[in-house]
mmCIF file of C-alpha atoms in Angstrom:
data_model
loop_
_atom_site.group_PDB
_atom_site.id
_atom_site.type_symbol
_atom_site.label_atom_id
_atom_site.label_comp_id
_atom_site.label_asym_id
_atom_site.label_seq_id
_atom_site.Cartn_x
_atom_site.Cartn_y
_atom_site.Cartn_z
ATOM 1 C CA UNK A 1 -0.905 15.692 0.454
ATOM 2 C CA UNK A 2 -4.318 13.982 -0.328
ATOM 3 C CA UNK A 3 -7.797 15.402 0.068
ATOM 4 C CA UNK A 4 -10.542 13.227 2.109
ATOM 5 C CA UNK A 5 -14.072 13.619 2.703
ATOM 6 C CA UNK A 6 -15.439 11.527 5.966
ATOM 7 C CA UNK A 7 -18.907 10.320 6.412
ATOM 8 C CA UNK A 8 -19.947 9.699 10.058
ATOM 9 C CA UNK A 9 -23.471 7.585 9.918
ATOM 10 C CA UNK A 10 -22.623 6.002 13.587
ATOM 11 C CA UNK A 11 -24.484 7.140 16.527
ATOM 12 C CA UNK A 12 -22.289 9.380 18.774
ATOM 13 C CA UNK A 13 -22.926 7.083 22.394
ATOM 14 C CA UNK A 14 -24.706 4.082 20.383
ATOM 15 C CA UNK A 15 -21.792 2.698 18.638
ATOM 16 C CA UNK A 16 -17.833 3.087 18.225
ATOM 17 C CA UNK A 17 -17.743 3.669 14.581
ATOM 18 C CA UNK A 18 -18.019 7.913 15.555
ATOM 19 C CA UNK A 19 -15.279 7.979 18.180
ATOM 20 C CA UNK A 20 -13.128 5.907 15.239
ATOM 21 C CA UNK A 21 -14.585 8.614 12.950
ATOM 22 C CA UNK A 22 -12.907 10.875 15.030
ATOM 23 C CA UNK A 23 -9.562 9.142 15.743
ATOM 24 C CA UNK A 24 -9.310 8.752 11.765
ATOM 25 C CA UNK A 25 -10.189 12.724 10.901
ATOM 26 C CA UNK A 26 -7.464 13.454 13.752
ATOM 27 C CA UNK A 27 -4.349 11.585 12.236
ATOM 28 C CA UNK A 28 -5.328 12.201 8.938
ATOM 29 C CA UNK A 29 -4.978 16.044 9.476
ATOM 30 C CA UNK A 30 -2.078 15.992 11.714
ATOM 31 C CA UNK A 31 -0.641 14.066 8.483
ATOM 32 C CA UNK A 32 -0.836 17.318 6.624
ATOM 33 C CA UNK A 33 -3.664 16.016 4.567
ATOM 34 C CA UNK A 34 -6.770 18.535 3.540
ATOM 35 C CA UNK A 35 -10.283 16.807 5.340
ATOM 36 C CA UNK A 36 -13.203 18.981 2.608
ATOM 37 C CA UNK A 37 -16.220 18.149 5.657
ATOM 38 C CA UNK A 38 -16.976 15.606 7.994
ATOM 39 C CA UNK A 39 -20.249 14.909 7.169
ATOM 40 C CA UNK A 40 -22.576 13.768 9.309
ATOM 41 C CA UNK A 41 -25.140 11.328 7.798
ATOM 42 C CA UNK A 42 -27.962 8.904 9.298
ATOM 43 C CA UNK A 43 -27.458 8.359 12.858
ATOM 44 C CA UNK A 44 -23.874 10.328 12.815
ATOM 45 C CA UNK A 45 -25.784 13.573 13.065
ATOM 46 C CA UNK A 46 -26.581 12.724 16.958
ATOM 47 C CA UNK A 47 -22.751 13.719 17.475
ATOM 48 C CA UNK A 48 -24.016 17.477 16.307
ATOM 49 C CA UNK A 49 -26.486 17.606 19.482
ATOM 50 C CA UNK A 50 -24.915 20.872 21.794
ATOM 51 C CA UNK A 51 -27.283 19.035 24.337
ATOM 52 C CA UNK A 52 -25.148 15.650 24.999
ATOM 53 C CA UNK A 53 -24.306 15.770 28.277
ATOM 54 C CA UNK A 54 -22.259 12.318 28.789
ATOM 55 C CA UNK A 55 -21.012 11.712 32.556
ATOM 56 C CA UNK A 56 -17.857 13.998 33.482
ATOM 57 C CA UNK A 57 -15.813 11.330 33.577
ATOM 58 C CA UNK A 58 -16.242 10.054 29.948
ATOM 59 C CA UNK A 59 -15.180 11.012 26.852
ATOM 60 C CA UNK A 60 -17.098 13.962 25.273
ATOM 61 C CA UNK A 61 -16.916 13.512 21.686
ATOM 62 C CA UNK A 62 -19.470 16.395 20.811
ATOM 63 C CA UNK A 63 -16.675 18.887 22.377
ATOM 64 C CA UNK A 64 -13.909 16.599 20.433
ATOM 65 C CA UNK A 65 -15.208 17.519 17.519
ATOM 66 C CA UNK A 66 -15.505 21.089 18.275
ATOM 67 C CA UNK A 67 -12.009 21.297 19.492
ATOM 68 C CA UNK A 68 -10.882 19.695 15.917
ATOM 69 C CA UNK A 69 -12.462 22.459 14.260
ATOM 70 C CA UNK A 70 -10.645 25.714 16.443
ATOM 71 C CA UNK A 71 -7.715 23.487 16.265
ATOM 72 C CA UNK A 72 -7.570 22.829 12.425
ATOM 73 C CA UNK A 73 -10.978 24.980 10.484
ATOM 74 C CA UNK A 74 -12.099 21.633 9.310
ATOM 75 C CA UNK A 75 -15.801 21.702 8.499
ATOM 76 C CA UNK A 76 -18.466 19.784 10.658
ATOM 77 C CA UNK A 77 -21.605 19.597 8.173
ATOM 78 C CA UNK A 78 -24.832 17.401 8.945
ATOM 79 C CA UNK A 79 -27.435 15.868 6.400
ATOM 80 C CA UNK A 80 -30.102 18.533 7.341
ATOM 81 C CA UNK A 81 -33.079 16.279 6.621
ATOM 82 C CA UNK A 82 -31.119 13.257 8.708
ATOM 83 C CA UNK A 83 -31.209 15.686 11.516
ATOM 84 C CA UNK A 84 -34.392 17.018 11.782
ATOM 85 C CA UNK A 85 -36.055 13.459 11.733
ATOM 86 C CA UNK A 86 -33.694 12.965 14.731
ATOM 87 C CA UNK A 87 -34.279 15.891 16.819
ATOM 88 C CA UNK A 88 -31.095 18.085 15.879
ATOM 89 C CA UNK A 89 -32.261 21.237 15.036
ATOM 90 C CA UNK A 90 -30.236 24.519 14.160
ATOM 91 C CA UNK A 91 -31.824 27.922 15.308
ATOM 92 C CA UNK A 92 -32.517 28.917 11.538
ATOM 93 C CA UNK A 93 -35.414 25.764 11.307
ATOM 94 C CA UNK A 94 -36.227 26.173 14.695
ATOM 95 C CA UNK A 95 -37.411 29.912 13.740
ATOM 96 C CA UNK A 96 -38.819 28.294 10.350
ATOM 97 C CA UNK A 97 -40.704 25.776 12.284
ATOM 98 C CA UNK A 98 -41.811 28.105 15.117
ATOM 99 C CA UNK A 99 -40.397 25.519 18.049
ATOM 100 C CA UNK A 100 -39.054 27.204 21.010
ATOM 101 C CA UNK A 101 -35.878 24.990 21.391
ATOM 102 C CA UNK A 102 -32.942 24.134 19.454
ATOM 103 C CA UNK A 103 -29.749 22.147 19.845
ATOM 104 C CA UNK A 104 -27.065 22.392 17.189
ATOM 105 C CA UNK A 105 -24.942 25.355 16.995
ATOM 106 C CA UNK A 106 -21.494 26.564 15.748
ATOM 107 C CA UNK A 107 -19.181 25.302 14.318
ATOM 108 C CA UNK A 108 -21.506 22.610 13.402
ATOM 109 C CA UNK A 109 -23.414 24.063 10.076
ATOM 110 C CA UNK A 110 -26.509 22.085 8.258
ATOM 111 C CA UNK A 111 -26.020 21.233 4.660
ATOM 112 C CA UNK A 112 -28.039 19.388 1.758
ATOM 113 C CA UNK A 113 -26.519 15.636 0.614
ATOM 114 C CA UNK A 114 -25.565 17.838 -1.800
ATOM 115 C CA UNK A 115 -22.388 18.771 0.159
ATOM 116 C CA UNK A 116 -21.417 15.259 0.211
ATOM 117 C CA UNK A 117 -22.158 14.607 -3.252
ATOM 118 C CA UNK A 118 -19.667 17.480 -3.894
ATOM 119 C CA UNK A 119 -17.535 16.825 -1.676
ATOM 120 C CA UNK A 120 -16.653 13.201 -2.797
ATOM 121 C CA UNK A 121 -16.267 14.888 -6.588
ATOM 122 C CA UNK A 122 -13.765 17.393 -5.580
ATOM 123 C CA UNK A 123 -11.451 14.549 -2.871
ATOM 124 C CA UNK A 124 -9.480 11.734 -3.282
ATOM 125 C CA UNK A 125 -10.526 9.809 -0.883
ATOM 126 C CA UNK A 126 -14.203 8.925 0.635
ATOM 127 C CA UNK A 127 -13.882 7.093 4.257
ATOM 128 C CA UNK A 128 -17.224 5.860 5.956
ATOM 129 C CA UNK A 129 -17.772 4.890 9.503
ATOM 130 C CA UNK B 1 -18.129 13.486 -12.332
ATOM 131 C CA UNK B 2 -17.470 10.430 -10.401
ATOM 132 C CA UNK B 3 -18.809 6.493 -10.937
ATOM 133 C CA UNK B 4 -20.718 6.245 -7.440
ATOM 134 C CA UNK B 5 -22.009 2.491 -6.501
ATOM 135 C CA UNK B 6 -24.472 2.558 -3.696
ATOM 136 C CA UNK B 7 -25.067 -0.971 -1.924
ATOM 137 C CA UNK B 8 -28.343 -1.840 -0.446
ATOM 138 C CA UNK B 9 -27.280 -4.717 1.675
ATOM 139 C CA UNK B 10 -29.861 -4.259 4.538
ATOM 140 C CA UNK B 11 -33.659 -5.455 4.675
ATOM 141 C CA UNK B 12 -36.020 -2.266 4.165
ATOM 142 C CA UNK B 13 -38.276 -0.746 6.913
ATOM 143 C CA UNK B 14 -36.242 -2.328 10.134
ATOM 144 C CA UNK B 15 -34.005 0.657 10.026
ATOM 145 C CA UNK B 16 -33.932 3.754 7.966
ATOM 146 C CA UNK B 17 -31.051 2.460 5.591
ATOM 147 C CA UNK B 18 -32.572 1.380 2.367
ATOM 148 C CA UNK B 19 -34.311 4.742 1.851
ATOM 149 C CA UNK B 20 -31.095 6.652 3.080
ATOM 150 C CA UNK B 21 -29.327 4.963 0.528
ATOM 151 C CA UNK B 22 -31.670 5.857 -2.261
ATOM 152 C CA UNK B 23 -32.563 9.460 -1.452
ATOM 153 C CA UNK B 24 -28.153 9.452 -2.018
ATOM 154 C CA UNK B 25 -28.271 7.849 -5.203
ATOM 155 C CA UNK B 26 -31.568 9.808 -6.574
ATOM 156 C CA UNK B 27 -29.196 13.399 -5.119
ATOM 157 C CA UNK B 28 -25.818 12.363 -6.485
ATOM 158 C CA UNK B 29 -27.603 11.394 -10.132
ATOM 159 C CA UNK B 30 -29.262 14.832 -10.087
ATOM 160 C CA UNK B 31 -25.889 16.491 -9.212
ATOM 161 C CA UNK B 32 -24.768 14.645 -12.435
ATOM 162 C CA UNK B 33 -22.560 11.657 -11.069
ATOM 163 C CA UNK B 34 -22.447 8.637 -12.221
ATOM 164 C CA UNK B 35 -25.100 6.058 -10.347
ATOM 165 C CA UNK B 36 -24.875 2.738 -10.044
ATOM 166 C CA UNK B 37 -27.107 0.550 -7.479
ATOM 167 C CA UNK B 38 -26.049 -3.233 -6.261
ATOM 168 C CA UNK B 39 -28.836 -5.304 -4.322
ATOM 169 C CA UNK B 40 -27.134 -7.911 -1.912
ATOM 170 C CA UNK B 41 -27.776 -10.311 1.163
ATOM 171 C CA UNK B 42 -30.973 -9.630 2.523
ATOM 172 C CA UNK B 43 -30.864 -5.893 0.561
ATOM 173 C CA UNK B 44 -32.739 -7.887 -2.058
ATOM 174 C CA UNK B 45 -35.968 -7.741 -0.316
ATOM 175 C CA UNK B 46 -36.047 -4.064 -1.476
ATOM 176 C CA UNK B 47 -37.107 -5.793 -4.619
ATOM 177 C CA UNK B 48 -40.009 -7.233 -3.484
ATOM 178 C CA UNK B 49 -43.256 -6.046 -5.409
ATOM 179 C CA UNK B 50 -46.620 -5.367 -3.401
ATOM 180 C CA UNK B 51 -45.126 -3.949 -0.161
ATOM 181 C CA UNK B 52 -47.215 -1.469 2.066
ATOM 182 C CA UNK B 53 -44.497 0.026 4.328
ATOM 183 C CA UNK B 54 -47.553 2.840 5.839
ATOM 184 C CA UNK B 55 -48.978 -0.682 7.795
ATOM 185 C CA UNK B 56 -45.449 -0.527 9.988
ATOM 186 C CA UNK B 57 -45.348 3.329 9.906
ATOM 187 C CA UNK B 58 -42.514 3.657 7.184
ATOM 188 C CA UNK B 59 -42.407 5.925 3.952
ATOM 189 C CA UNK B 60 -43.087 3.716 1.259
ATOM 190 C CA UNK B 61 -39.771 4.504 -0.630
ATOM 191 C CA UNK B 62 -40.418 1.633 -2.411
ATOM 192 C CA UNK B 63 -42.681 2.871 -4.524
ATOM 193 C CA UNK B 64 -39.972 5.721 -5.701
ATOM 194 C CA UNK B 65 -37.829 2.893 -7.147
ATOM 195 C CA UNK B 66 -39.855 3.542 -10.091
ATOM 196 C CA UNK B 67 -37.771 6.651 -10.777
ATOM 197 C CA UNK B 68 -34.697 5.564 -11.046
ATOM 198 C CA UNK B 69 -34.757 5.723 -15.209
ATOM 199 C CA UNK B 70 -36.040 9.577 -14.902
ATOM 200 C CA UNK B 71 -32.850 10.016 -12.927
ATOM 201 C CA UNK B 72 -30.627 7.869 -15.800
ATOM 202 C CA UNK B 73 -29.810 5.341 -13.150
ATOM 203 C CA UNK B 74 -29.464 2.403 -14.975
ATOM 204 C CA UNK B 75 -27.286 0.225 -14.174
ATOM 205 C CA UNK B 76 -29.095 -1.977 -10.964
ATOM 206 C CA UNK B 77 -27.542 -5.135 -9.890
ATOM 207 C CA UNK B 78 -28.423 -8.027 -7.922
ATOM 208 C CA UNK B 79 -26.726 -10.814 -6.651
ATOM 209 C CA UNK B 80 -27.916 -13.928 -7.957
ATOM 210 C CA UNK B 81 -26.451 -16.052 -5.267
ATOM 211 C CA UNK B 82 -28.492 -13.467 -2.895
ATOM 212 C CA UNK B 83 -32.081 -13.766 -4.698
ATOM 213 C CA UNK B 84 -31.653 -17.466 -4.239
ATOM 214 C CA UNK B 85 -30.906 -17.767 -0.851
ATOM 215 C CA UNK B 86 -34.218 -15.407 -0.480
ATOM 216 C CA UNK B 87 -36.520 -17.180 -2.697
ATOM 217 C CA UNK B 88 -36.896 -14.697 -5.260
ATOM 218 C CA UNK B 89 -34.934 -16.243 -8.015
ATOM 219 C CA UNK B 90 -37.759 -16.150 -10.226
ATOM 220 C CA UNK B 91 -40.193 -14.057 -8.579
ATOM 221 C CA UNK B 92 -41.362 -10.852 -10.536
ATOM 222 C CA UNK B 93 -39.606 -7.741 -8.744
ATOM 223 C CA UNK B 94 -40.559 -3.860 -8.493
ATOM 224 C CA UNK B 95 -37.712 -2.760 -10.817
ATOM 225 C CA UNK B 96 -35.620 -4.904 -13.339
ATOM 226 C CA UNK B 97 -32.429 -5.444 -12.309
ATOM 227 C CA UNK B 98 -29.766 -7.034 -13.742
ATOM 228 C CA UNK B 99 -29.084 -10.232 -11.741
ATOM 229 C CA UNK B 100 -25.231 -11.019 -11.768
ATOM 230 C CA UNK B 101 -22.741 -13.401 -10.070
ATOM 231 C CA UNK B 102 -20.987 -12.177 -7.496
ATOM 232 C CA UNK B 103 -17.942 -11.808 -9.438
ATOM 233 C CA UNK B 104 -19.310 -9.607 -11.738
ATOM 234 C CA UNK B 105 -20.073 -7.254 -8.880
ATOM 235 C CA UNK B 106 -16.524 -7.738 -7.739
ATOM 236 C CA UNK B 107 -15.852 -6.055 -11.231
ATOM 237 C CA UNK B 108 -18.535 -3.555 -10.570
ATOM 238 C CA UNK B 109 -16.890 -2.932 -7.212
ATOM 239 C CA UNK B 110 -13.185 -2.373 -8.891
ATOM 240 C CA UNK B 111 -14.369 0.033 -11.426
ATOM 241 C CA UNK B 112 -16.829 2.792 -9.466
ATOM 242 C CA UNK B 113 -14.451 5.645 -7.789
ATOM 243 C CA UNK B 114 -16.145 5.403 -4.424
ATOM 244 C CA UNK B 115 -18.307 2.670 -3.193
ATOM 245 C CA UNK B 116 -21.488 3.615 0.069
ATOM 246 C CA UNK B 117 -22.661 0.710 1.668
ATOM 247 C CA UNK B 118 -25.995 1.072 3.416
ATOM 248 C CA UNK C 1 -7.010 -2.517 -5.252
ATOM 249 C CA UNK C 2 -9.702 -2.012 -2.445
ATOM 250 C CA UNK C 3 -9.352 -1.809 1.006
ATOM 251 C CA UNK C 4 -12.788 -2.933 2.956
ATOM 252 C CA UNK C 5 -13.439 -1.907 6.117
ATOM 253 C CA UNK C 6 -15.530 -3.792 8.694
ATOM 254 C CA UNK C 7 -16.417 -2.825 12.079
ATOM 255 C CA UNK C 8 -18.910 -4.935 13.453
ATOM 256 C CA UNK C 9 -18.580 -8.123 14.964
ATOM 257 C CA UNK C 10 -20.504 -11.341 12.789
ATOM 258 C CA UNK C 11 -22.330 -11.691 15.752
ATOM 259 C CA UNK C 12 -23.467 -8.237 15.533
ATOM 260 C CA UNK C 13 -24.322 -8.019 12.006
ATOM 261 C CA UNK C 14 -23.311 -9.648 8.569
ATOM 262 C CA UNK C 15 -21.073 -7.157 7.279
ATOM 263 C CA UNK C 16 -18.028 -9.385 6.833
ATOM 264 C CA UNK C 17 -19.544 -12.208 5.629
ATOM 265 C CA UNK C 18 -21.344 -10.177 2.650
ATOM 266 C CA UNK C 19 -18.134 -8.514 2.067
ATOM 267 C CA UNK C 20 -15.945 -11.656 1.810
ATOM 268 C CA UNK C 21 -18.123 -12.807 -0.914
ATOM 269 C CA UNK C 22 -17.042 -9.692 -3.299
ATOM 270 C CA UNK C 23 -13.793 -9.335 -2.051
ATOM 271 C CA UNK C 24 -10.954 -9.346 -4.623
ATOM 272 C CA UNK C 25 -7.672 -11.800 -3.777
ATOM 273 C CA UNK C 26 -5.607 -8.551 -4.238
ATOM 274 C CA UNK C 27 -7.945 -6.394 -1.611
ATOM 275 C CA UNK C 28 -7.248 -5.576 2.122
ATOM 276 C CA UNK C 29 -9.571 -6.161 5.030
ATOM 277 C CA UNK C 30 -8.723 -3.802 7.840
ATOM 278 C CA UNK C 31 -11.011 -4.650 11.039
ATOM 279 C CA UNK C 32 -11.703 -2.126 13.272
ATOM 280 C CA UNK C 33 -14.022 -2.071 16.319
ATOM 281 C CA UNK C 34 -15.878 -5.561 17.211
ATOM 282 C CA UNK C 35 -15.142 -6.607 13.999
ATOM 283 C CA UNK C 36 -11.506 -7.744 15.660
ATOM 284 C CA UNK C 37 -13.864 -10.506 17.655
ATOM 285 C CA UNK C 38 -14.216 -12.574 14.522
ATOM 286 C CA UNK C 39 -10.563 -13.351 14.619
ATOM 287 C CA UNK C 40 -10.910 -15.249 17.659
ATOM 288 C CA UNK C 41 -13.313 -17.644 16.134
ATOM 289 C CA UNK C 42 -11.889 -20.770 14.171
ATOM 290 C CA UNK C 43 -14.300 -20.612 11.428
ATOM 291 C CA UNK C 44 -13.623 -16.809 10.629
ATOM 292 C CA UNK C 45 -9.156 -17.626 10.875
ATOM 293 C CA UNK C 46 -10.180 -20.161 8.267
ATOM 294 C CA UNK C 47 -12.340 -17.999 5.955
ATOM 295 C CA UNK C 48 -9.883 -15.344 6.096
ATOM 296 C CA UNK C 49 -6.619 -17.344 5.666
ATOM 297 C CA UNK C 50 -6.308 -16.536 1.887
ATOM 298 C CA UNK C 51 -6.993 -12.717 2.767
ATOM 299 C CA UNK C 52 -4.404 -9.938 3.794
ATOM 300 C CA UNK C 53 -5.684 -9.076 7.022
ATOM 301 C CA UNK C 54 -4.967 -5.751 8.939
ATOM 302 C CA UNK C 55 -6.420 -5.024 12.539
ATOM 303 C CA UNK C 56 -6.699 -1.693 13.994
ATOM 304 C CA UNK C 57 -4.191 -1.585 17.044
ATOM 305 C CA UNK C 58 -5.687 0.778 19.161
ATOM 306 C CA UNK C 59 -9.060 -1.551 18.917
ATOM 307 C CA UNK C 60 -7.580 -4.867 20.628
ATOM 308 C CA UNK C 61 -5.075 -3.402 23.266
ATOM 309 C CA UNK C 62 -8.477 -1.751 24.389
ATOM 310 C CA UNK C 63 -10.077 -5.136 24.047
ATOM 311 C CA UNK C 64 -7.428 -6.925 25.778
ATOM 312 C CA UNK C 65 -6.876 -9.055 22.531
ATOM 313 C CA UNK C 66 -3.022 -8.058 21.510
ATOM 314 C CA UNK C 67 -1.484 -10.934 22.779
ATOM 315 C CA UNK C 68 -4.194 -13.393 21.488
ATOM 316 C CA UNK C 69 -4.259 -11.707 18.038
ATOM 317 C CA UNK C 70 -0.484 -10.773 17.366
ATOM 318 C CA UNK C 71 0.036 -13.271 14.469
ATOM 319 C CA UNK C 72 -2.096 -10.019 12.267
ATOM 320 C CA UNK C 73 -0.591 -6.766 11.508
ATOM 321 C CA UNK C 74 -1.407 -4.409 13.382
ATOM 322 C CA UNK C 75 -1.785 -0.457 12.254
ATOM 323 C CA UNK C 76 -2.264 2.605 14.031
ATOM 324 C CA UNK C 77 -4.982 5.565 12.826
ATOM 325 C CA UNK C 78 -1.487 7.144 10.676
ATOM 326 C CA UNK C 79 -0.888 3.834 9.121
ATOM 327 C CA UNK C 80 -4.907 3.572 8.467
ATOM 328 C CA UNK C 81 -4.717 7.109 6.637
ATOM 329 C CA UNK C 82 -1.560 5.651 4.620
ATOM 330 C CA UNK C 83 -3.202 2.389 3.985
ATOM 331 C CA UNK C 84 -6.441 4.602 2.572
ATOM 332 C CA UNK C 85 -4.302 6.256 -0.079
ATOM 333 C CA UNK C 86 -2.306 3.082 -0.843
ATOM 334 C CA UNK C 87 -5.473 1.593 -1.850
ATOM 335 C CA UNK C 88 -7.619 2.642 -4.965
ATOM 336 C CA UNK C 89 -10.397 3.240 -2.786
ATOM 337 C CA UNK C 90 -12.308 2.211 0.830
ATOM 338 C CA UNK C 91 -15.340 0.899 1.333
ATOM 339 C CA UNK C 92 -16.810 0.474 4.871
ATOM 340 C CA UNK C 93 -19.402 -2.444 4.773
#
């Protein structure tokens, strides 16, 4: 079994590279293999927002990605500084920046590029989308 | 440590990509990796001198190019075929690259251990 | 041996044209998303003639482009995740 690391920099309604993000991260654990994060990067860290609210009868990928997470533990990390230019906002910078509202919550956890860095170091395997 | 090549292949300040990319390669040489940077297609026009990204409200990342040796980033590629089709074959750039044929970055491309394109 | 992923269409952007000019003769493309459109156009069939091709399935049945593009192999998300270890490394243009 192989160790991966997946970078999401597609916008979560803008474009289809997120939902392929998705489909990818799926088979690959279902495979067996190990996924270290999925790390969401540029425009991929709209997917984190608890506040997408797409039409009832489309497909929710925010809640996809939360349901991959109870189903297998695999970590959903964003670019912390990607998201705050974009509005996504955990409670702990909402506190730091004294705003009254905030958007991203668990599972989904804020991380450095660091994480990525790391996490490409310690996998086999880096997939983009 | 792993041999990381980052490719600029966008046009700074239309979207956020060329300074995504190099806030990743300036990180991932300061958590001791392996850096390499490849200019191509219209990513070459990162390598234009005198810009003034504040006019258009963008960070002048630009200007951080300038760090890349502090970080031990050195080896910087562009395509030659690239700099032509722009004009800059001979022009004076903001950093010194090394300008290379596109196979050479096709050899560049076989030996790093994971490739970002941005 | 690399496999390069593209999933825009040219129209859209110039990912596949940039990448076809580093491509290896031993590499993979895999296109995924719009980037399946380019296969309908006679210029791109030509350009990639000399190039192992691999579409993602999934992305032309939605399109409604099976039939039109079943002369290329087609590969489901398991086969992608096999194809990603099979080759020494991705990269997503």
């Amino acid at each position: 079994m192989s160790k991966f690391i997946i970078q999401v920099n597609g916008s979560v309604y803008g474009s289809s590279a997120s939902y392929s993000a998705y489909q990818f991260t799926q088979a690959a654990l279902a495979a067996g293999h190990e996924i270290n994060c999925v790390f969401f990067y540029q425009d991929g860290v709209l997917n984190t927002s608890s506040l997408n609210s797409p039409a009832s009868d489309e497909f929710d990928l925010t809640k996809a990605w939360v349901s991959l997470n109870q189903k297998y533990s695999v970590r959903l990390v964003n670019c912390v500084s990607a998201a705050l230019r974009r509005g996504v906002i955990s409670k702990t910078e909402a506190d730091e920046s004294k705003l009254p509202h905030w958007n991203m919550q668990s599972p989904f956890e804020m991380g450095g590029l660091g994480e990525l860095v790391v996490g490409i170091e310690k996998t086999d395997r880096l997939v983009s989308f | 440590m792993k041999k990381l090549t980052i490719i600029f292949r966008r046009a700074p300040h239309g979207s956020p990509h060329g300074r995504e990319a190099l806030d990743l390669a300036l990180l991932s040489a300061s958590f001791e990796q392996e850096v390499s940077l490849i200019f191509v297609d219209e990513g070459v026009l990162n390598l234009v001198k005198a810009q003034q990204p504040e006019l258009i409200g963008a960070k002048d990342f630009i200007a951080t190019f300038g760090a890349l040796p502090l970080y031990d980033i050195d080896t910087i590629l562009a395509c030659e075929a690239s700099l032509q089709e722009y004009g800059l074959a001979n022009a004076e750039l903001t950093i010194a690259p090394s300008i290379v044929t596109p196979s050479t970055i096709r050899e560049q491309l076989a030996s790093a251990d994971e490739v970002l394109v941005f | 041996m690399i496999l390069h992923k593209i999933q825009t269409s040219p129209a859209q952007d110039n990912a596949l044209s940039t990448c076809l000019r580093y491509i290896d003769k031993q590499d993979t493309l895999l296109l995924s998303g719009n980037a399946v459109n380019a296969l309908l156009l006679t210029c791109w069939q030509e350009k990639l003639s000399h190039i192992t091709v691999l579409v993602l399935e999934e992305d032309i049945i939605a399109r409604g482009l099976d039939e039109r593009l079943n002369q290329y192999a087609s590969i489901s998300y398991e086969q992608f995740v096999q194809e990603t270890l099979r080759h020494e490394k991705v990269i997503s243009w």
